[in-house]
Backbone as JSON Lines, residues from 0, in Angstrom:
{"i":0,"aa":"M","n":[67.74,-30.79,179.51],"ca":[67.68,-29.39,179.43],"c":[66.55,-28.75,179.68]}
{"i":1,"aa":"T","n":[66.3,-28.02,180.84],"ca":[65.01,-27.12,181.28],"c":[64.82,-25.94,179.97]}
{"i":2,"aa":"R","n":[63.43,-26.03,179.45],"ca":[63.31,-25.08,178.62],"c":[62.33,-23.87,179.43]}
{"i":3,"aa":"I","n":[62.7,-22.88,178.75],"ca":[61.89,-21.91,179.76],"c":[60.34,-21.38,178.91]}
{"i":4,"aa":"E","n":[59.65,-21.7,180.22],"ca":[58.29,-21.13,179.46],"c":[57.83,-19.57,179.43]}
{"i":5,"aa":"E","n":[58.47,-18.95,179.83],"ca":[58.14,-17.56,180.37],"c":[59.41,-16.92,179.95]}
{"i":6,"aa":"V","n":[60.01,-16.37,178.56],"ca":[61.14,-15.0,178.71],"c":[60.95,-13.99,179.6]}
{"i":7,"aa":"L","n":[61.72,-13.48,180.4],"ca":[61.46,-12.15,181.17],"c":[62.34,-11.46,180.86]}
{"i":8,"aa":"Y","n":[63.58,-11.41,180.15],"ca":[64.07,-10.72,179.8],"c":[65.23,-11.15,178.87]}
{"i":9,"aa":"T","n":[65.61,-10.41,177.52],"ca":[66.58,-10.93,176.6],"c":[67.79,-9.9,176.72]}
{"i":10,"aa":"G","n":[69.0,-10.19,177.46],"ca":[70.12,-9.27,176.99],"c":[70.7,-9.32,175.56]}
{"i":11,"aa":"K","n":[70.79,-8.34,174.9],"ca":[71.37,-8.69,173.37],"c":[72.87,-7.59,173.56]}
{"i":12,"aa":"T","n":[73.9,-8.49,173.16],"ca":[75.31,-7.55,173.07],"c":[75.66,-8.11,171.43]}
{"i":13,"aa":"H","n":[76.47,-7.47,170.87],"ca":[77.23,-7.51,169.92],"c":[78.67,-7.47,170.62]}
{"i":14,"aa":"T","n":[79.42,-8.46,169.93],"ca":[81.07,-8.07,170.29],"c":[81.73,-8.34,169.18]}
{"i":15,"aa":"T","n":[82.85,-7.47,168.94],"ca":[84.02,-7.48,167.97],"c":[85.17,-7.82,168.3]}
{"i":16,"aa":"G","n":[86.22,-8.52,167.71],"ca":[87.32,-8.29,168.09],"c":[87.82,-9.41,169.19]}
{"i":17,"aa":"G","n":[87.15,-10.15,169.16],"ca":[87.02,-11.05,170.5],"c":[87.72,-10.4,171.92]}
{"i":18,"aa":"R","n":[88.87,-11.14,172.52],"ca":[89.27,-10.55,173.83],"c":[90.32,-9.39,173.65]}
{"i":19,"aa":"E","n":[90.4,-8.6,172.29],"ca":[90.91,-7.36,172.18],"c":[90.25,-6.58,171.61]}
{"i":20,"aa":"G","n":[88.89,-6.87,171.54],"ca":[88.01,-5.92,171.2],"c":[86.87,-5.02,171.72]}
{"i":21,"aa":"A","n":[85.56,-5.04,171.41],"ca":[84.74,-4.07,172.45],"c":[83.22,-5.05,172.37]}
{"i":22,"aa":"A","n":[82.26,-4.25,173.22],"ca":[81.34,-5.04,173.46],"c":[79.99,-4.1,173.55]}
{"i":23,"aa":"R","n":[79.38,-4.05,172.87],"ca":[77.94,-3.01,173.36],"c":[76.68,-3.68,173.37]}
{"i":24,"aa":"S","n":[75.81,-3.37,174.37],"ca":[74.58,-3.83,174.44],"c":[73.52,-3.2,173.29]}
{"i":25,"aa":"S","n":[72.46,-3.89,173.17],"ca":[71.77,-2.78,172.11],"c":[71.14,-1.78,172.51]}
{"i":26,"aa":"D","n":[70.95,-2.06,173.59],"ca":[70.23,-0.71,174.66],"c":[71.3,0.63,174.76]}
{"i":27,"aa":"G","n":[72.69,0.28,174.59],"ca":[73.85,1.01,174.64],"c":[74.07,1.46,176.14]}
{"i":28,"aa":"R","n":[73.57,0.55,177.05],"ca":[74.0,0.91,178.48],"c":[75.46,0.26,178.73]}
{"i":29,"aa":"L","n":[75.49,-0.7,178.28],"ca":[76.68,-1.57,178.31],"c":[77.65,-0.93,176.89]}
{"i":30,"aa":"D","n":[78.94,-0.39,177.1],"ca":[79.75,-0.22,175.6],"c":[80.84,-0.06,176.1]}
{"i":31,"aa":"I","n":[81.74,-1.06,176.23],"ca":[82.98,-1.51,177.01],"c":[84.19,-1.89,176.05]}
{"i":32,"aa":"K","n":[85.52,-1.55,176.27],"ca":[86.75,-2.17,175.76],"c":[87.1,-3.31,176.11]}
{"i":33,"aa":"L","n":[87.49,-4.48,175.16],"ca":[87.79,-5.85,176.25],"c":[89.58,-5.75,175.77]}
{"i":34,"aa":"S","n":[89.97,-6.44,176.77],"ca":[91.6,-6.86,176.79],"c":[91.5,-8.02,177.17]}
{"i":35,"aa":"P","n":[92.92,-8.9,176.76],"ca":[93.27,-9.93,177.84],"c":[93.4,-10.02,179.18]}
{"i":36,"aa":"P","n":[93.36,-10.74,179.78],"ca":[93.53,-11.08,181.24],"c":[94.88,-10.91,181.53]}
{"i":37,"aa":"G","n":[94.7,-10.38,182.34],"ca":[96.43,-9.86,182.86],"c":[97.38,-8.96,182.27]}
{"i":38,"aa":"T","n":[96.97,-8.32,181.01],"ca":[97.36,-7.18,180.23],"c":[97.25,-6.13,181.09]}
{"i":39,"aa":"S","n":[97.79,-5.24,180.24],"ca":[98.01,-3.32,180.52],"c":[96.76,-2.95,179.55]}
{"i":40,"aa":"G","n":[95.97,-3.82,179.25],"ca":[94.95,-2.91,178.18],"c":[93.59,-2.15,178.78]}
{"i":41,"aa":"G","n":[93.37,-1.5,178.0],"ca":[92.44,-0.26,178.67],"c":[90.89,-0.89,178.82]}
{"i":42,"aa":"G","n":[90.37,-1.98,178.93],"ca":[89.15,-2.91,178.5],"c":[89.38,-3.96,179.85]}
{"i":43,"aa":"T","n":[87.8,-4.2,180.54],"ca":[87.83,-5.49,181.15],"c":[87.97,-6.73,180.19]}
{"i":44,"aa":"N","n":[87.66,-8.01,180.9],"ca":[87.88,-9.22,180.37],"c":[86.89,-10.38,180.64]}
{"i":45,"aa":"P","n":[86.32,-11.21,179.61],"ca":[85.25,-11.91,180.0],"c":[84.83,-12.66,181.7]}
{"i":46,"aa":"E","n":[86.07,-13.07,181.92],"ca":[86.02,-13.49,183.33],"c":[85.64,-12.31,184.22]}
{"i":47,"aa":"Q","n":[86.12,-11.1,184.05],"ca":[85.58,-10.09,185.21],"c":[84.39,-9.99,184.66]}
{"i":48,"aa":"L","n":[83.56,-9.91,183.61],"ca":[82.18,-9.9,183.35],"c":[81.51,-10.89,183.67]}
{"i":49,"aa":"L","n":[81.63,-12.27,183.77],"ca":[81.14,-13.43,184.64],"c":[81.45,-13.04,186.11]}
{"i":50,"aa":"G","n":[81.92,-12.69,186.29],"ca":[81.89,-12.59,187.84],"c":[81.31,-11.24,188.59]}
{"i":51,"aa":"A","n":[81.01,-10.28,187.5],"ca":[80.06,-9.05,187.99],"c":[78.62,-9.61,187.85]}
{"i":52,"aa":"G","n":[78.39,-10.24,186.59],"ca":[76.93,-10.79,186.47],"c":[76.48,-11.88,187.33]}
{"i":53,"aa":"W","n":[77.43,-12.7,187.45],"ca":[77.05,-13.79,188.52],"c":[76.95,-13.23,189.99]}
{"i":54,"aa":"S","n":[77.69,-12.49,190.35],"ca":[77.83,-12.01,191.69],"c":[76.19,-11.1,191.85]}
{"i":55,"aa":"A","n":[75.89,-10.48,190.86],"ca":[74.75,-9.64,191.11],"c":[73.4,-10.67,191.15]}
{"i":56,"aa":"C","n":[73.51,-11.63,190.42],"ca":[72.19,-12.6,190.11],"c":[72.5,-13.42,191.46]}
{"i":57,"aa":"F","n":[73.52,-13.74,192.08],"ca":[73.8,-14.87,193.35],"c":[72.95,-13.72,194.59]}
{"i":58,"aa":"I","n":[73.35,-12.28,194.75],"ca":[72.76,-11.6,195.59],"c":[71.03,-11.6,195.21]}
{"i":59,"aa":"G","n":[70.76,-11.53,193.98],"ca":[69.26,-11.78,193.91],"c":[68.53,-13.09,194.53]}
{"i":60,"aa":"A","n":[69.76,-13.74,194.24],"ca":[69.03,-15.56,194.92],"c":[69.18,-15.43,196.16]}
{"i":61,"aa":"L","n":[70.13,-14.77,196.7],"ca":[70.26,-14.58,198.13],"c":[68.83,-14.15,198.71]}
{"i":62,"aa":"G","n":[68.46,-13.04,198.42],"ca":[67.19,-12.65,198.66],"c":[65.93,-13.03,198.56]}
{"i":63,"aa":"L","n":[66.07,-14.01,197.53],"ca":[64.77,-14.7,197.57],"c":[64.98,-16.04,198.33]}
{"i":64,"aa":"A","n":[65.8,-16.28,198.79],"ca":[65.75,-17.3,199.65],"c":[65.86,-16.48,201.28]}
{"i":65,"aa":"A","n":[65.95,-15.67,201.12],"ca":[65.95,-14.7,202.62],"c":[64.47,-14.68,202.59]}
{"i":66,"aa":"R","n":[63.67,-14.13,201.66],"ca":[62.29,-13.83,201.64],"c":[61.62,-14.95,202.14]}
{"i":67,"aa":"A","n":[61.77,-16.32,201.7],"ca":[61.22,-17.58,201.93],"c":[61.26,-17.8,203.42]}
{"i":68,"aa":"L","n":[62.18,-17.34,203.91],"ca":[62.3,-17.72,205.35],"c":[62.18,-16.59,206.06]}
{"i":69,"aa":"H","n":[61.49,-15.62,205.53],"ca":[60.88,-14.33,206.46],"c":[62.07,-13.45,206.84]}
{"i":70,"aa":"L","n":[63.36,-13.1,206.25],"ca":[64.02,-12.79,206.41],"c":[64.76,-11.73,205.64]}
{"i":71,"aa":"S","n":[65.23,-10.11,205.93],"ca":[66.02,-9.79,205.17],"c":[67.18,-9.52,204.92]}
{"i":72,"aa":"L","n":[67.55,-9.55,203.86],"ca":[69.27,-9.43,203.6],"c":[69.63,-8.26,204.17]}
{"i":73,"aa":"P","n":[70.74,-8.25,205.03],"ca":[71.66,-7.07,205.34],"c":[72.33,-6.05,204.11]}
{"i":74,"aa":"A","n":[71.5,-4.79,204.21],"ca":[71.93,-3.71,203.16],"c":[73.19,-4.01,202.85]}
{"i":75,"aa":"D","n":[74.49,-4.45,203.5],"ca":[75.67,-4.24,202.92],"c":[76.01,-5.78,202.47]}
{"i":76,"aa":"T","n":[75.11,-6.5,202.0],"ca":[75.35,-8.05,201.41],"c":[76.26,-7.94,200.58]}
{"i":77,"aa":"S","n":[77.28,-8.75,200.44],"ca":[78.12,-8.71,199.06],"c":[78.65,-9.8,198.68]}
{"i":78,"aa":"V","n":[78.9,-10.22,197.36],"ca":[79.64,-11.28,196.53],"c":[80.97,-10.69,196.26]}
{"i":79,"aa":"D","n":[81.76,-11.28,196.58],"ca":[83.16,-11.05,195.63],"c":[83.36,-12.46,194.81]}
{"i":80,"aa":"A","n":[83.57,-12.17,193.47],"ca":[83.7,-13.39,192.61],"c":[85.31,-13.3,192.08]}
{"i":81,"aa":"E","n":[86.14,-14.53,191.98],"ca":[87.35,-14.98,191.63],"c":[87.11,-15.86,190.35]}
{"i":82,"aa":"I","n":[87.17,-15.67,189.39],"ca":[87.06,-16.76,188.14],"c":[88.19,-16.6,187.59]}
{"i":83,"aa":"D","n":[88.73,-17.95,187.65],"ca":[90.14,-18.59,187.28],"c":[89.72,-18.91,185.67]}
{"i":84,"aa":"L","n":[90.72,-18.46,184.81],"ca":[90.76,-18.87,183.34],"c":[92.1,-19.97,183.44]}
{"i":85,"aa":"G","n":[92.33,-21.2,183.11],"ca":[93.35,-21.8,183.3],"c":[93.48,-22.99,182.26]}
{"i":86,"aa":"T","n":[94.46,-24.01,182.27],"ca":[94.28,-25.07,181.1],"c":[94.65,-25.98,181.96]}
{"i":87,"aa":"T","n":[94.29,-27.43,181.23],"ca":[94.56,-28.51,181.86],"c":[94.67,-29.76,180.39]}
{"i":88,"aa":"D","n":[95.87,-30.43,180.2],"ca":[96.04,-31.0,179.2],"c":[95.39,-30.13,178.06]}
{"i":89,"aa":"G","n":[96.04,-29.13,177.86],"ca":[96.05,-28.37,176.89],"c":[95.1,-27.39,176.38]}
{"i":90,"aa":"A","n":[93.72,-28.12,177.37],"ca":[92.49,-27.14,176.83],"c":[92.01,-26.27,177.83]}
{"i":91,"aa":"Y","n":[91.19,-25.12,177.68],"ca":[90.96,-23.75,178.54],"c":[89.82,-24.53,179.34]}
{"i":92,"aa":"F","n":[89.93,-24.24,180.52],"ca":[88.58,-24.53,181.96],"c":[88.76,-23.04,182.29]}
{"i":93,"aa":"L","n":[87.44,-22.91,183.17],"ca":[87.27,-21.8,184.21],"c":[87.11,-22.77,185.38]}
{"i":94,"aa":"Q","n":[87.57,-22.14,186.57],"ca":[86.83,-22.29,187.99],"c":[86.42,-21.29,188.42]}
{"i":95,"aa":"A","n":[85.86,-21.31,189.87],"ca":[85.29,-20.0,190.23],"c":[85.29,-20.11,192.05]}
{"i":96,"aa":"R","n":[85.52,-18.86,192.28],"ca":[85.02,-18.96,194.34],"c":[84.29,-17.52,194.3]}
{"i":97,"aa":"L","n":[83.1,-17.7,195.0],"ca":[82.2,-16.87,195.64],"c":[82.26,-16.51,197.04]}
{"i":98,"aa":"F","n":[82.92,-15.61,197.36],"ca":[82.87,-15.02,198.96],"c":[81.73,-14.39,199.44]}
{"i":99,"aa":"V","n":[81.04,-14.83,199.95],"ca":[79.87,-14.31,200.34],"c":[79.82,-13.46,201.69]}
{"i":100,"aa":"S","n":[79.4,-12.27,201.74],"ca":[79.42,-11.51,203.17],"c":[77.82,-11.18,203.26]}
{"i":101,"aa":"L","n":[77.41,-11.91,204.52],"ca":[76.1,-11.43,205.19],"c":[76.16,-11.08,206.45]}
{"i":102,"aa":"P","n":[76.76,-9.77,206.73],"ca":[76.81,-9.16,208.1],"c":[75.5,-9.27,208.9]}
{"i":103,"aa":"G","n":[75.89,-9.83,210.3],"ca":[74.86,-9.91,211.16],"c":[74.02,-11.0,211.16]}
{"i":104,"aa":"V","n":[74.27,-11.85,210.09],"ca":[73.33,-13.27,209.78],"c":[73.91,-14.36,210.63]}
{"i":105,"aa":"E","n":[73.19,-14.87,211.67],"ca":[73.84,-16.45,211.97],"c":[74.36,-16.96,211.24]}
{"i":106,"aa":"R","n":[75.71,-17.62,211.66],"ca":[76.22,-18.57,210.5],"c":[75.87,-19.34,209.49]}
{"i":107,"aa":"D","n":[75.01,-20.3,210.94],"ca":[74.4,-21.31,210.15],"c":[73.31,-20.94,209.14]}
{"i":108,"aa":"V","n":[72.55,-20.14,209.29],"ca":[71.51,-19.41,208.42],"c":[72.17,-18.8,207.11]}
{"i":109,"aa":"A","n":[73.25,-18.19,207.4],"ca":[74.01,-17.72,206.4],"c":[74.28,-18.83,205.38]}
{"i":110,"aa":"H","n":[75.01,-19.83,205.86],"ca":[75.15,-20.82,205.18],"c":[74.16,-21.5,204.5]}
{"i":111,"aa":"G","n":[72.66,-21.77,204.99],"ca":[71.44,-21.91,204.33],"c":[71.26,-21.3,203.37]}
{"i":112,"aa":"L","n":[71.39,-20.11,203.29],"ca":[71.18,-18.93,202.3],"c":[71.89,-19.18,201.33]}
{"i":113,"aa":"I","n":[73.41,-19.36,201.35],"ca":[74.26,-19.65,200.4],"c":[73.96,-20.77,199.5]}
{"i":114,"aa":"E","n":[73.82,-22.01,200.17],"ca":[73.51,-23.16,199.48],"c":[72.16,-23.04,198.64]}
{"i":115,"aa":"R","n":[71.1,-22.42,199.1],"ca":[69.99,-22.11,198.66],"c":[70.11,-21.53,197.53]}
{"i":116,"aa":"A","n":[70.79,-19.78,197.41],"ca":[71.07,-19.61,196.43],"c":[72.11,-19.9,195.32]}
{"i":117,"aa":"H","n":[72.74,-20.92,195.73],"ca":[73.71,-21.34,194.82],"c":[72.75,-22.75,193.79]}
{"i":118,"aa":"L","n":[71.54,-23.18,194.46],"ca":[70.64,-23.79,193.72],"c":[69.65,-23.2,192.76]}
{"i":119,"aa":"T","n":[69.21,-22.06,193.26],"ca":[68.52,-21.24,192.4],"c":[68.96,-20.22,191.64]}
{"i":120,"aa":"C","n":[70.22,-19.56,191.89],"ca":[70.61,-18.69,191.06],"c":[71.02,-19.24,189.57]}
{"i":121,"aa":"P","n":[70.43,-18.47,188.51],"ca":[70.47,-19.31,187.15],"c":[72.04,-19.36,186.36]}
{"i":122,"aa":"Y","n":[72.79,-18.32,186.99],"ca":[74.55,-18.41,186.72],"c":[74.8,-19.48,187.34]}
{"i":123,"aa":"S","n":[74.51,-20.08,188.64],"ca":[75.0,-21.27,189.17],"c":[74.57,-22.22,188.52]}
{"i":124,"aa":"K","n":[73.01,-22.24,188.15],"ca":[72.54,-23.34,187.58],"c":[73.48,-23.74,186.21]}
{"i":125,"aa":"A","n":[73.61,-22.64,185.7],"ca":[74.5,-22.9,183.99],"c":[75.84,-23.57,184.42]}
{"i":126,"aa":"L","n":[76.51,-23.38,185.24],"ca":[77.86,-23.81,185.28],"c":[78.13,-24.76,186.01]}
{"i":127,"aa":"R","n":[77.06,-25.05,186.86],"ca":[76.82,-26.59,187.63],"c":[77.42,-27.49,186.71]}
{"i":128,"aa":"G","n":[78.13,-28.3,187.09],"ca":[78.69,-29.68,186.36],"c":[79.6,-29.17,185.32]}
{"i":129,"aa":"N","n":[80.02,-28.18,184.98],"ca":[80.88,-27.68,183.89],"c":[82.18,-26.91,184.86]}
{"i":130,"aa":"V","n":[81.91,-26.15,185.59],"ca":[82.81,-25.23,186.32],"c":[82.98,-25.5,187.93]}
{"i":131,"aa":"D","n":[84.32,-26.03,188.12],"ca":[84.41,-26.14,189.36],"c":[84.25,-24.65,190.54]}
{"i":132,"aa":"V","n":[83.09,-24.92,191.45],"ca":[82.69,-23.87,192.13],"c":[83.41,-23.87,193.71]}
{"i":133,"aa":"Q","n":[83.66,-22.89,194.45],"ca":[83.34,-23.01,195.8],"c":[82.93,-21.98,196.14]}
{"i":134,"aa":"T","n":[81.95,-21.55,197.31],"ca":[81.22,-20.78,197.77],"c":[81.77,-20.86,199.3]}
{"i":135,"aa":"T","n":[82.15,-19.73,199.72],"ca":[82.71,-19.44,201.2],"c":[82.46,-18.3,201.88]}
{"i":136,"aa":"L","n":[81.6,-18.3,202.88],"ca":[80.84,-17.59,203.87],"c":[82.0,-16.47,204.42]}
{"i":137,"aa":"V","n":[82.07,-15.2,204.57],"ca":[83.35,-14.79,204.95],"c":[82.6,-13.65,205.62]}
């Protein structure tokens, strides 16, 4: 396990009630209701939150990869994340798909950026070896 030498930011949240509860950040910027996936509840769920956070981080990693090659990311770069919650042999697991759009970037360059971003994105690192992940250029 790699230890952090310098902490750049600590996100602090307080959650109550599990999948049928609520979550709030210490600074109040995040204040949401939670509801189980696939229900008509009025909140979001952990899988959607993971997808949103990971997508944002992945775009940041794409930007770093592009800068290393003296390129700029297209303004309309996007990542659509699909996070599956499922079971195998009665145990819960996640699997994920990231659909990356890099309009105007040559396919071979785009694939290289995606590969490099997946190696450097902290979310990708955290999930590597634990979650089946597919990345796709769209």
